[in-house]
Amino acid sequence: MQNRPVWFARGSARVSRAGFGVAPKQSVPNAEISGGGSAQEKSAIARRARQHPRRMRYPIRFVALLGFAPFVCFGQEASPTPSPGEAEAQQVVVSATRFDIPLDQSPASVSVISSEDFEQKQIERVSDALREVPGLSVVQTGTAGQLTSVFTRGLRSEHTQVLLDGIPINQGLQGAFNFADLTTEDIDRIEVVRGPQSTLYGPRALAGVIQIFTKQGTGTPGVLLAAEGGSYDTFREWTQSDGTIDGFDYSMGASRLDTENARPNNNYRNTAAITDVGWSPDEQLRVDSLFTYSVSDTGNPNTIFDPRPIDHFLTERWLIGPHIDWKPTDWWDHKFIFTYDHERQINDPNEDGFVGPTRALFERTQIDYQNDLRPTSWLTLTSGFFYSRLNAGQERPFVLQIFGPQPTFVSDHTQEVAGFVQTTLTPVENLILVAGGRFDHFNQFGGVWTYRFASSYKIGKTNATLHSSVATGFSPPSSQDKIFGNNFGLKSERDLGWDIGIEQRFWSGSGRSATVGLTYFHNDLSNVIGFNGLFQTLNLGAAETQGLEAELRVQPITDFLLTASYTYLDAEKTSSKDISQLQGARLPRRPRNEIYVSASYLWWKRLRTTVEAKFVNAREELNFGGPNFDIEDYSFANIAAEYEVNPHLSVFGRIDNLANEHYSEVFGFPALGRAAYGGMKLRF
């Protein structure tokens, strides 16, 4: 949530007791403003399908790890966890301005989720961590491994730019990021900035930015080994390690997940790894590189109305991203990032009504340069340039049979060059003013200008912060928009968004803490890509979203933490030209109300128990140009516990969907019922 501890700009990465103290294409595409999805997905259902958890099974490798545990259990005293006041005083965010700034003075609406939250709630996937952030709606088409999208302030999933250590990682034909396979092993924290951020981050940042920071190694190398097993024949192993050796630092994480889930052809296999290696010859220079790899094999059972018994989907991704951070003087910083990433998808067999297997390819090269100039203590000038070259394509063997003699492999080539500048002023103490502009030029449709103005003022006497912003954002047409609609002349979707909010803090620095935040936002979206009567993609639509975001974090005593968030969203289509929905219709899959609550307590400095719950209501589903139909509300509760036997060994367990709620986040794709998991962690 918003005021979670962040100890460094990229965070501490030691695997220690302090961490315990707490210590693509998928089944269906997103149903967005322009619609989409299969006919089966849109049809009505009389009642929900019930889930039947499978028995818990612990494979031999898990039992072996348990047997090995006694040999590494050496009791030691725990290192103390920083007090709430100490941690809060050191909190900074990067994503709001592209350089470090105190969280309590951020000119943007920002939430931070730390690695301590992952530990407390036993969060294994980034998408599950994002469920607690106000203004975000996480939508998963069924079970683990299926398409998982995030809607920011009611805008489309491809309108949110996702970054990993400053690297844009939205991929695939759709231009959105699929959170299904992104795990948390080596992640230090997640920063969520809501509102248009295209001036800083360019394409896809129309609704906001989700930036994920990996850990940076510090101190003596440490290693974490962990494994768990549970319902639905689930087994997962993971490891994390980091540290420094001479002038080098490293962090790495790797995991393997095998689960059968609940339905036939619903199995999921995922292998993921991430590594960051750096070299710092002196205090002025750091050279490092990020490496990521993941491969997933997912069974696609489709909707419960039209099950597919053998349809499978393979996705493989990898990325390399060298960084250079150079600070020749105290008043001038340089940052340079070069990245290359690649993704391939294979749908074999393809049972979506067409003929034969399909494959898709995606590869991208990016260059990002930024410099921060501070000529005086009250002025920071941030500027830079960005270059991107993207190639995407899909093999479609059915094209010849349906549309006559056309190429069976359709491709898209996009190049982008951009420059930006931002001025950050602190004319008086506690007042921050931000103004910036950016120009992006694309080889297919020309240039796009964006701007942003933001401010914050911290009232010292009451320890409250007022913040506001107004900005424009854009999202270029995706390869999917251009290929499937046979229109390579589409223009970018545009947004004018503004927000205003307040954050009030209590008891700061007294061993207790409390923070309450409230923000109102409004977005006017234009030039939206949609379908006409001939099913061609054109810039037809318009939409409006507005609402409230509230956050609460209370720590009345050292070992007890209560967090809560609430989002009210009004999202409406305001154009009659796009045939996917009627004018005035509520945008599909955007809940009107979302409530999240969690409570965590550390008993006897060894046993951490956490309970969390979420309630979602007032959702609608797309109905092929007719009136949307309502889909039912849902809620779920999870409980987790971890006991530290000694600083080297802890055991844990959790129950997801405690009440065995039968619900679907996407109509026709049921979520799992009650599921129990248990395991252990070894630390060296």
PDB file of N, CA and C in Angstrom, residues 588-659:
ATOM      1  N   PRO A 588     -17.251  -2.943 -19.731  1.00  0.00           N
ATOM      2  CA  PRO A 588     -17.323  -4.299 -19.177  1.00  0.00           C
ATOM      3  C   PRO A 588     -16.170  -4.611 -18.233  1.00  0.00           C
ATOM      4  N   ARG A 589     -16.487  -5.422 -17.236  1.00  0.00           N
ATOM      5  CA  ARG A 589     -15.524  -5.932 -16.267  1.00  0.00           C
ATOM      6  C   ARG A 589     -14.897  -4.845 -15.411  1.00  0.00           C
ATOM      7  N   ARG A 590     -15.543  -3.696 -15.311  1.00  0.00           N
ATOM      8  CA  ARG A 590     -15.079  -2.636 -14.412  1.00  0.00           C
ATOM      9  C   ARG A 590     -16.031  -2.566 -13.232  1.00  0.00           C
ATOM     10  N   PRO A 591     -15.667  -3.109 -12.077  1.00  0.00           N
ATOM     11  CA  PRO A 591     -16.555  -3.076 -10.912  1.00  0.00           C
ATOM     12  C   PRO A 591     -16.794  -1.647 -10.442  1.00  0.00           C
ATOM     13  N   ARG A 592     -17.987  -1.402  -9.948  1.00  0.00           N
ATOM     14  CA  ARG A 592     -18.275  -0.078  -9.386  1.00  0.00           C
ATOM     15  C   ARG A 592     -17.630   0.091  -8.020  1.00  0.00           C
ATOM     16  N   ASN A 593     -17.592  -0.996  -7.240  1.00  0.00           N
ATOM     17  CA  ASN A 593     -17.025  -0.939  -5.893  1.00  0.00           C
ATOM     18  C   ASN A 593     -16.068  -2.102  -5.682  1.00  0.00           C
ATOM     19  N   GLU A 594     -14.903  -1.801  -5.124  1.00  0.00           N
ATOM     20  CA  GLU A 594     -13.943  -2.825  -4.711  1.00  0.00           C
ATOM     21  C   GLU A 594     -13.417  -2.467  -3.328  1.00  0.00           C
ATOM     22  N   ILE A 595     -13.446  -3.435  -2.434  1.00  0.00           N
ATOM     23  CA  ILE A 595     -12.973  -3.234  -1.062  1.00  0.00           C
ATOM     24  C   ILE A 595     -11.958  -4.321  -0.728  1.00  0.00           C
ATOM     25  N   TYR A 596     -10.827  -3.921  -0.177  1.00  0.00           N
ATOM     26  CA  TYR A 596      -9.791  -4.854   0.242  1.00  0.00           C
ATOM     27  C   TYR A 596      -9.419  -4.551   1.692  1.00  0.00           C
ATOM     28  N   VAL A 597      -9.274  -5.603   2.519  1.00  0.00           N
ATOM     29  CA  VAL A 597      -8.891  -5.450   3.924  1.00  0.00           C
ATOM     30  C   VAL A 597      -7.902  -6.553   4.281  1.00  0.00           C
ATOM     31  N   SER A 598      -6.878  -6.215   5.047  1.00  0.00           N
ATOM     32  CA  SER A 598      -5.954  -7.232   5.557  1.00  0.00           C
ATOM     33  C   SER A 598      -5.505  -6.859   6.963  1.00  0.00           C
ATOM     34  N   ALA A 599      -5.211  -7.886   7.756  1.00  0.00           N
ATOM     35  CA  ALA A 599      -4.708  -7.689   9.116  1.00  0.00           C
ATOM     36  C   ALA A 599      -3.601  -8.698   9.363  1.00  0.00           C
ATOM     37  N   SER A 600      -2.524  -8.242   9.990  1.00  0.00           N
ATOM     38  CA  SER A 600      -1.368  -9.105  10.233  1.00  0.00           C
ATOM     39  C   SER A 600      -0.858  -8.884  11.652  1.00  0.00           C
ATOM     40  N   TYR A 601      -0.519  -9.990  12.323  1.00  0.00           N
ATOM     41  CA  TYR A 601       0.004  -9.889  13.693  1.00  0.00           C
ATOM     42  C   TYR A 601       1.167 -10.865  13.875  1.00  0.00           C
ATOM     43  N   LEU A 602       2.203 -10.392  14.559  1.00  0.00           N
ATOM     44  CA  LEU A 602       3.387 -11.206  14.851  1.00  0.00           C
ATOM     45  C   LEU A 602       3.330 -11.626  16.318  1.00  0.00           C
ATOM     46  N   TRP A 603       3.112 -12.925  16.532  1.00  0.00           N
ATOM     47  CA  TRP A 603       2.976 -13.468  17.876  1.00  0.00           C
ATOM     48  C   TRP A 603       4.342 -13.944  18.380  1.00  0.00           C
ATOM     49  N   TRP A 604       4.714 -13.487  19.560  1.00  0.00           N
ATOM     50  CA  TRP A 604       5.938 -13.940  20.224  1.00  0.00           C
ATOM     51  C   TRP A 604       7.174 -13.774  19.336  1.00  0.00           C
ATOM     52  N   LYS A 605       7.126 -12.837  18.404  1.00  0.00           N
ATOM     53  CA  LYS A 605       8.248 -12.537  17.503  1.00  0.00           C
ATOM     54  C   LYS A 605       8.610 -13.703  16.582  1.00  0.00           C
ATOM     55  N   ARG A 606       7.713 -14.714  16.487  1.00  0.00           N
ATOM     56  CA  ARG A 606       8.034 -15.887  15.677  1.00  0.00           C
ATOM     57  C   ARG A 606       6.905 -16.323  14.753  1.00  0.00           C
ATOM     58  N   LEU A 607       5.678 -16.150  15.150  1.00  0.00           N
ATOM     59  CA  LEU A 607       4.539 -16.618  14.362  1.00  0.00           C
ATOM     60  C   LEU A 607       3.816 -15.428  13.750  1.00  0.00           C
ATOM     61  N   ARG A 608       3.803 -15.352  12.444  1.00  0.00           N
ATOM     62  CA  ARG A 608       3.098 -14.291  11.730  1.00  0.00           C
ATOM     63  C   ARG A 608       1.807 -14.860  11.145  1.00  0.00           C
ATOM     64  N   THR A 609       0.680 -14.279  11.496  1.00  0.00           N
ATOM     65  CA  THR A 609      -0.605 -14.674  10.915  1.00  0.00           C
ATOM     66  C   THR A 609      -1.187 -13.485  10.158  1.00  0.00           C
ATOM     67  N   THR A 610      -1.759 -13.764   8.995  1.00  0.00           N
ATOM     68  CA  THR A 610      -2.320 -12.719   8.141  1.00  0.00           C
ATOM     69  C   THR A 610      -3.661 -13.178   7.581  1.00  0.00           C
ATOM     70  N   VAL A 611      -4.630 -12.296   7.637  1.00  0.00           N
ATOM     71  CA  VAL A 611      -5.940 -12.538   7.048  1.00  0.00           C
ATOM     72  C   VAL A 611      -6.223 -11.408   6.067  1.00  0.00           C
ATOM     73  N   GLU A 612      -6.719 -11.748   4.878  1.00  0.00           N
ATOM     74  CA  GLU A 612      -7.085 -10.732   3.900  1.00  0.00           C
ATOM     75  C   GLU A 612      -8.393 -11.122   3.236  1.00  0.00           C
ATOM     76  N   ALA A 613      -9.140 -10.108   2.798  1.00  0.00           N
ATOM     77  CA  ALA A 613     -10.427 -10.356   2.145  1.00  0.00           C
ATOM     78  C   ALA A 613     -10.665  -9.287   1.095  1.00  0.00           C
ATOM     79  N   LYS A 614     -11.426  -9.650   0.066  1.00  0.00           N
ATOM     80  CA  LYS A 614     -11.767  -8.699  -0.996  1.00  0.00           C
ATOM     81  C   LYS A 614     -13.223  -8.882  -1.388  1.00  0.00           C
ATOM     82  N   PHE A 615     -13.880  -7.752  -1.652  1.00  0.00           N
ATOM     83  CA  PHE A 615     -15.268  -7.744  -2.102  1.00  0.00           C
ATOM     84  C   PHE A 615     -15.356  -6.911  -3.371  1.00  0.00           C
ATOM     85  N   VAL A 616     -16.030  -7.449  -4.392  1.00  0.00           N
ATOM     86  CA  VAL A 616     -16.152  -6.786  -5.696  1.00  0.00           C
ATOM     87  C   VAL A 616     -17.616  -6.849  -6.116  1.00  0.00           C
ATOM     88  N   ASN A 617     -18.188  -5.702  -6.546  1.00  0.00           N
ATOM     89  CA  ASN A 617     -19.585  -5.742  -6.972  1.00  0.00           C
ATOM     90  C   ASN A 617     -19.855  -4.778  -8.114  1.00  0.00           C
ATOM     91  N   ALA A 618     -21.063  -4.911  -8.683  1.00  0.00           N
ATOM     92  CA  ALA A 618     -21.577  -4.059  -9.763  1.00  0.00           C
ATOM     93  C   ALA A 618     -20.705  -4.151 -11.004  1.00  0.00           C
ATOM     94  N   ARG A 619     -20.696  -5.354 -11.618  1.00  0.00           N
ATOM     95  CA  ARG A 619     -19.952  -5.576 -12.856  1.00  0.00           C
ATOM     96  C   ARG A 619     -20.916  -5.928 -13.978  1.00  0.00           C
ATOM     97  N   GLU A 620     -20.481  -5.654 -15.193  1.00  0.00           N
ATOM     98  CA  GLU A 620     -21.267  -6.003 -16.368  1.00  0.00           C
ATOM     99  C   GLU A 620     -20.379  -6.741 -17.371  1.00  0.00           C
ATOM    100  N   GLU A 621     -21.026  -7.497 -18.266  1.00  0.00           N
ATOM    101  CA  GLU A 621     -20.314  -8.222 -19.302  1.00  0.00           C
ATOM    102  C   GLU A 621     -20.812  -7.788 -20.664  1.00  0.00           C
ATOM    103  N   LEU A 622     -19.898  -7.800 -21.634  1.00  0.00           N
ATOM    104  CA  LEU A 622     -20.200  -7.380 -22.993  1.00  0.00           C
ATOM    105  C   LEU A 622     -21.189  -8.339 -23.656  1.00  0.00           C
ATOM    106  N   ASN A 623     -22.088  -7.784 -24.505  1.00  0.00           N
ATOM    107  CA  ASN A 623     -23.151  -8.595 -25.093  1.00  0.00           C
ATOM    108  C   ASN A 623     -23.330  -8.293 -26.579  1.00  0.00           C
ATOM    109  N   PHE A 624     -22.210  -8.259 -27.340  1.00  0.00           N
ATOM    110  CA  PHE A 624     -22.256  -8.153 -28.800  1.00  0.00           C
ATOM    111  C   PHE A 624     -23.066  -6.972 -29.315  1.00  0.00           C
ATOM    112  N   GLY A 625     -22.864  -5.793 -28.817  1.00  0.00           N
ATOM    113  CA  GLY A 625     -23.552  -4.616 -29.333  1.00  0.00           C
ATOM    114  C   GLY A 625     -24.910  -4.384 -28.728  1.00  0.00           C
ATOM    115  N   GLY A 626     -25.436  -5.354 -27.985  1.00  0.00           N
ATOM    116  CA  GLY A 626     -26.686  -5.164 -27.265  1.00  0.00           C
ATOM    117  C   GLY A 626     -26.404  -4.657 -25.867  1.00  0.00           C
ATOM    118  N   PRO A 627     -27.443  -4.524 -25.051  1.00  0.00           N
ATOM    119  CA  PRO A 627     -27.227  -4.071 -23.667  1.00  0.00           C
ATOM    120  C   PRO A 627     -26.351  -5.055 -22.904  1.00  0.00           C
ATOM    121  N   ASN A 628     -25.400  -4.535 -22.158  1.00  0.00           N
ATOM    122  CA  ASN A 628     -24.590  -5.398 -21.302  1.00  0.00           C
ATOM    123  C   ASN A 628     -25.486  -6.114 -20.297  1.00  0.00           C
ATOM    124  N   PHE A 629     -25.038  -7.263 -19.802  1.00  0.00           N
ATOM    125  CA  PHE A 629     -25.798  -7.940 -18.760  1.00  0.00           C
ATOM    126  C   PHE A 629     -24.966  -7.996 -17.485  1.00  0.00           C
ATOM    127  N   ASP A 630     -25.680  -7.961 -16.364  1.00  0.00           N
ATOM    128  CA  ASP A 630     -25.021  -7.960 -15.063  1.00  0.00           C
ATOM    129  C   ASP A 630     -24.420  -9.325 -14.765  1.00  0.00           C
ATOM    130  N   ILE A 631     -23.252  -9.327 -14.113  1.00  0.00           N
ATOM    131  CA  ILE A 631     -22.679 -10.556 -13.581  1.00  0.00           C
ATOM    132  C   ILE A 631     -22.529 -10.369 -12.078  1.00  0.00           C
ATOM    133  N   GLU A 632     -22.632 -11.467 -11.356  1.00  0.00           N
ATOM    134  CA  GLU A 632     -22.809 -11.379  -9.919  1.00  0.00           C
ATOM    135  C   GLU A 632     -21.575 -10.858  -9.188  1.00  0.00           C
ATOM    136  N   ASP A 633     -21.835 -10.311  -8.000  1.00  0.00           N
ATOM    137  CA  ASP A 633     -20.768  -9.873  -7.119  1.00  0.00           C
ATOM    138  C   ASP A 633     -19.988 -11.097  -6.622  1.00  0.00           C
ATOM    139  N   TYR A 634     -18.806 -10.827  -6.104  1.00  0.00           N
ATOM    140  CA  TYR A 634     -18.068 -11.920  -5.480  1.00  0.00           C
ATOM    141  C   TYR A 634     -17.185 -11.391  -4.366  1.00  0.00           C
ATOM    142  N   SER A 635     -16.809 -12.286  -3.487  1.00  0.00           N
ATOM    143  CA  SER A 635     -15.878 -11.968  -2.408  1.00  0.00           C
ATOM    144  C   SER A 635     -15.082 -13.213  -2.082  1.00  0.00           C
ATOM    145  N   PHE A 636     -13.918 -13.020  -1.505  1.00  0.00           N
ATOM    146  CA  PHE A 636     -13.113 -14.158  -1.061  1.00  0.00           C
ATOM    147  C   PHE A 636     -12.241 -13.723   0.103  1.00  0.00           C
ATOM    148  N   ALA A 637     -11.809 -14.691   0.891  1.00  0.00           N
ATOM    149  CA  ALA A 637     -10.931 -14.437   2.029  1.00  0.00           C
ATOM    150  C   ALA A 637      -9.807 -15.462   2.023  1.00  0.00           C
ATOM    151  N   ASN A 638      -8.608 -15.022   2.362  1.00  0.00           N
ATOM    152  CA  ASN A 638      -7.435 -15.888   2.455  1.00  0.00           C
ATOM    153  C   ASN A 638      -6.825 -15.752   3.833  1.00  0.00           C
ATOM    154  N   ILE A 639      -6.206 -16.808   4.310  1.00  0.00           N
ATOM    155  CA  ILE A 639      -5.514 -16.774   5.596  1.00  0.00           C
ATOM    156  C   ILE A 639      -4.152 -17.432   5.423  1.00  0.00           C
ATOM    157  N   ALA A 640      -3.129 -16.858   6.062  1.00  0.00           N
ATOM    158  CA  ALA A 640      -1.766 -17.377   5.934  1.00  0.00           C
ATOM    159  C   ALA A 640      -1.071 -17.300   7.286  1.00  0.00           C
ATOM    160  N   ALA A 641      -0.159 -18.234   7.512  1.00  0.00           N
ATOM    161  CA  ALA A 641       0.627 -18.240   8.746  1.00  0.00           C
ATOM    162  C   ALA A 641       2.027 -18.751   8.445  1.00  0.00           C
ATOM    163  N   GLU A 642       3.010 -18.188   9.154  1.00  0.00           N
ATOM    164  CA  GLU A 642       4.396 -18.649   9.035  1.00  0.00           C
ATOM    165  C   GLU A 642       5.039 -18.631  10.409  1.00  0.00           C
ATOM    166  N   TYR A 643       5.695 -19.730  10.761  1.00  0.00           N
ATOM    167  CA  TYR A 643       6.351 -19.851  12.063  1.00  0.00           C
ATOM    168  C   TYR A 643       7.849 -20.018  11.858  1.00  0.00           C
ATOM    169  N   GLU A 644       8.600 -19.159  12.524  1.00  0.00           N
ATOM    170  CA  GLU A 644      10.050 -19.212  12.415  1.00  0.00           C
ATOM    171  C   GLU A 644      10.608 -20.107  13.516  1.00  0.00           C
ATOM    172  N   VAL A 645      11.072 -21.293  13.129  1.00  0.00           N
ATOM    173  CA  VAL A 645      11.668 -22.216  14.080  1.00  0.00           C
ATOM    174  C   VAL A 645      12.968 -21.633  14.622  1.00  0.00           C
ATOM    175  N   ASN A 646      13.809 -21.137  13.731  1.00  0.00           N
ATOM    176  CA  ASN A 646      15.017 -20.402  14.079  1.00  0.00           C
ATOM    177  C   ASN A 646      15.379 -19.554  12.858  1.00  0.00           C
ATOM    178  N   PRO A 647      16.426 -18.734  12.935  1.00  0.00           N
ATOM    179  CA  PRO A 647      16.722 -17.851  11.806  1.00  0.00           C
ATOM    180  C   PRO A 647      16.968 -18.552  10.485  1.00  0.00           C
ATOM    181  N   HIS A 648      17.188 -19.881  10.492  1.00  0.00           N
ATOM    182  CA  HIS A 648      17.483 -20.607   9.261  1.00  0.00           C
ATOM    183  C   HIS A 648      16.303 -21.413   8.734  1.00  0.00           C
ATOM    184  N   LEU A 649      15.273 -21.596   9.524  1.00  0.00           N
ATOM    185  CA  LEU A 649      14.171 -22.465   9.120  1.00  0.00           C
ATOM    186  C   LEU A 649      12.837 -21.876   9.540  1.00  0.00           C
ATOM    187  N   SER A 650      11.891 -21.857   8.629  1.00  0.00           N
ATOM    188  CA  SER A 650      10.514 -21.493   8.952  1.00  0.00           C
ATOM    189  C   SER A 650       9.576 -22.407   8.184  1.00  0.00           C
ATOM    190  N   VAL A 651       8.404 -22.641   8.742  1.00  0.00           N
ATOM    191  CA  VAL A 651       7.368 -23.435   8.092  1.00  0.00           C
ATOM    192  C   VAL A 651       6.145 -22.540   7.918  1.00  0.00           C
ATOM    193  N   PHE A 652       5.389 -22.802   6.867  1.00  0.00           N
ATOM    194  CA  PHE A 652       4.262 -21.917   6.570  1.00  0.00           C
ATOM    195  C   PHE A 652       3.113 -22.706   5.967  1.00  0.00           C
ATOM    196  N   GLY A 653       1.956 -22.081   5.990  1.00  0.00           N
ATOM    197  CA  GLY A 653       0.777 -22.653   5.362  1.00  0.00           C
ATOM    198  C   GLY A 653      -0.238 -21.564   5.088  1.00  0.00           C
ATOM    199  N   ARG A 654      -1.154 -21.836   4.179  1.00  0.00           N
ATOM    200  CA  ARG A 654      -2.194 -20.858   3.881  1.00  0.00           C
ATOM    201  C   ARG A 654      -3.412 -21.566   3.298  1.00  0.00           C
ATOM    202  N   ILE A 655      -4.535 -20.903   3.379  1.00  0.00           N
ATOM    203  CA  ILE A 655      -5.768 -21.367   2.763  1.00  0.00           C
ATOM    204  C   ILE A 655      -6.310 -20.229   1.916  1.00  0.00           C
ATOM    205  N   ASP A 656      -6.444 -20.455   0.624  1.00  0.00           N
ATOM    206  CA  ASP A 656      -7.033 -19.472  -0.289  1.00  0.00           C
ATOM    207  C   ASP A 656      -8.514 -19.764  -0.464  1.00  0.00           C
ATOM    208  N   ASN A 657      -9.287 -18.690  -0.645  1.00  0.00           N
ATOM    209  CA  ASN A 657     -10.745 -18.815  -0.807  1.00  0.00           C
ATOM    210  C   ASN A 657     -11.320 -19.629   0.352  1.00  0.00           C
ATOM    211  N   LEU A 658     -11.109 -19.119   1.547  1.00  0.00           N
ATOM    212  CA  LEU A 658     -11.420 -19.834   2.780  1.00  0.00           C
ATOM    213  C   LEU A 658     -12.877 -20.292   2.850  1.00  0.00           C
ATOM    214  N   ALA A 659     -13.797 -19.467   2.359  1.00  0.00           N
ATOM    215  CA  ALA A 659     -15.225 -19.791   2.429  1.00  0.00           C
ATOM    216  C   ALA A 659     -15.701 -20.631   1.251  1.00  0.00           C
TER     217      ALA A 659
END
